[in-house]
Structure formats: structure tokens, C-alpha cells
């Protein structure tokens, strides 16, 4: 599943990505500070609690061919959601 989804991620996405590290993310952030005179400060603590999970599941199903994704996403990633 990973190789098929990898092409859809933004090049500056570093979280849990193959071949990318926290150090690379910090280096990119440092370079961006010199390129742009502004900063966006946001708190994503509750982001996944408010995302439309049906929409997310449709996006996952569009880019995968395995039913395991549906099981894993519903039983693990969204555990505890009412």
C-alpha cells in the first residue's frame, strides 16, 4: 500500500515516511524560514478528532485495493471515537 500512496504525499511531509527523518524536517523548516517572511502557527492536537472519517475512508479506498485498510483504519486509527 505504501508505494501506491507515497506519490500523493507532499514533498515536505516527513511524519512516518520512508527515507525521511525529523532532522530533514528541521532542515527544511530552517530553509523555509529564510524563504518566507511569515509563519503559520496552528495546533493540530484535535485535528483527527474532527476530520470527516467517512470522507477519509473514501480517500483511502480510492487509492488502495485491499480490504485490510478498511479493517485496520476502523479498528485502530479511529478507536474510541463515538
Coordinates of C-alpha atoms in Angstrom, one line a residue:
X1 CA 0.0 0.0 0.0
X2 CA 2.8 2.4 0.9
X3 CA 4.4 2.7 -2.6
X4 CA 1.0 3.4 -4.1
X5 CA 0.1 6.2 -1.7
X6 CA 3.6 7.7 -1.5
X7 CA 3.2 9.6 -4.7
X8 CA 0.2 11.5 -3.3
X9 CA 2.1 13.0 -0.3
X10 CA 3.5 16.5 -0.3
X11 CA 7.3 16.5 -0.7
X12 CA 7.6 18.4 2.6
X13 CA 5.7 15.7 4.5
X14 CA 8.1 14.0 6.9
X15 CA 6.0 12.2 9.5
X16 CA 6.4 8.4 9.4
X17 CA 7.7 8.5 5.8
X18 CA 10.2 6.1 4.3
X19 CA 13.6 7.7 3.9
X20 CA 12.7 10.9 5.7
X21 CA 13.7 11.9 9.2
X22 CA 13.0 14.5 11.9
X23 CA 16.4 16.0 11.1
X24 CA 15.4 16.5 7.5
X25 CA 12.2 18.1 8.6
X26 CA 14.1 20.6 10.8
X27 CA 16.5 21.4 8.0
X28 CA 13.6 22.1 5.6
X29 CA 11.9 24.3 8.2
X30 CA 15.1 26.2 8.7
X31 CA 15.4 26.8 5.0
X32 CA 11.8 27.9 4.7
X33 CA 12.3 30.5 7.4
X34 CA 14.8 32.3 5.1
X35 CA 12.4 32.0 2.1
X36 CA 9.2 33.4 3.6
X37 CA 8.7 36.4 5.8
X38 CA 5.6 34.9 7.5
X39 CA 4.8 31.9 9.7
X40 CA 1.6 29.9 10.2
X41 CA 1.1 28.7 13.7
X42 CA -1.5 26.1 14.3
X43 CA -2.4 23.4 16.8
X44 CA -3.4 20.1 15.2
X45 CA -4.0 18.3 18.5
X46 CA -7.7 17.7 17.8
X47 CA -7.5 17.5 14.0
X48 CA -8.1 13.8 13.7
X49 CA -11.0 14.0 16.2
X50 CA -12.8 16.4 13.9
X51 CA -12.0 15.0 10.4
X52 CA -14.8 13.5 8.4
X53 CA -13.9 9.9 8.8
X54 CA -16.3 8.7 6.0
X55 CA -14.5 11.1 3.6
X56 CA -11.1 9.8 4.8
X57 CA -12.2 6.2 4.3
X58 CA -13.4 7.0 0.8
X59 CA -10.0 8.6 0.0
X60 CA -8.2 5.5 1.4
X61 CA -10.4 3.2 -0.6
X62 CA -9.8 5.2 -3.8
X63 CA -6.0 4.6 -3.5
X64 CA -6.0 1.1 -2.2
X65 CA -7.2 -2.3 -3.3
X66 CA -7.1 -4.2 0.0
X67 CA -10.0 -4.7 2.4
X68 CA -7.4 -4.8 5.2
X69 CA -7.2 -1.0 5.1
X70 CA -10.9 -0.7 6.0
X71 CA -10.5 -3.1 8.9
X72 CA -7.2 -1.5 10.2
X73 CA -8.4 2.1 9.9
X74 CA -11.7 1.5 11.6
X75 CA -10.5 -0.8 14.3
X76 CA -7.2 1.0 15.2
X77 CA -6.9 4.6 14.0
X78 CA -10.4 5.6 15.0
X79 CA -10.7 3.6 18.2
X80 CA -12.5 5.5 20.9
X81 CA -14.4 7.7 18.6
X82 CA -18.2 8.0 19.3

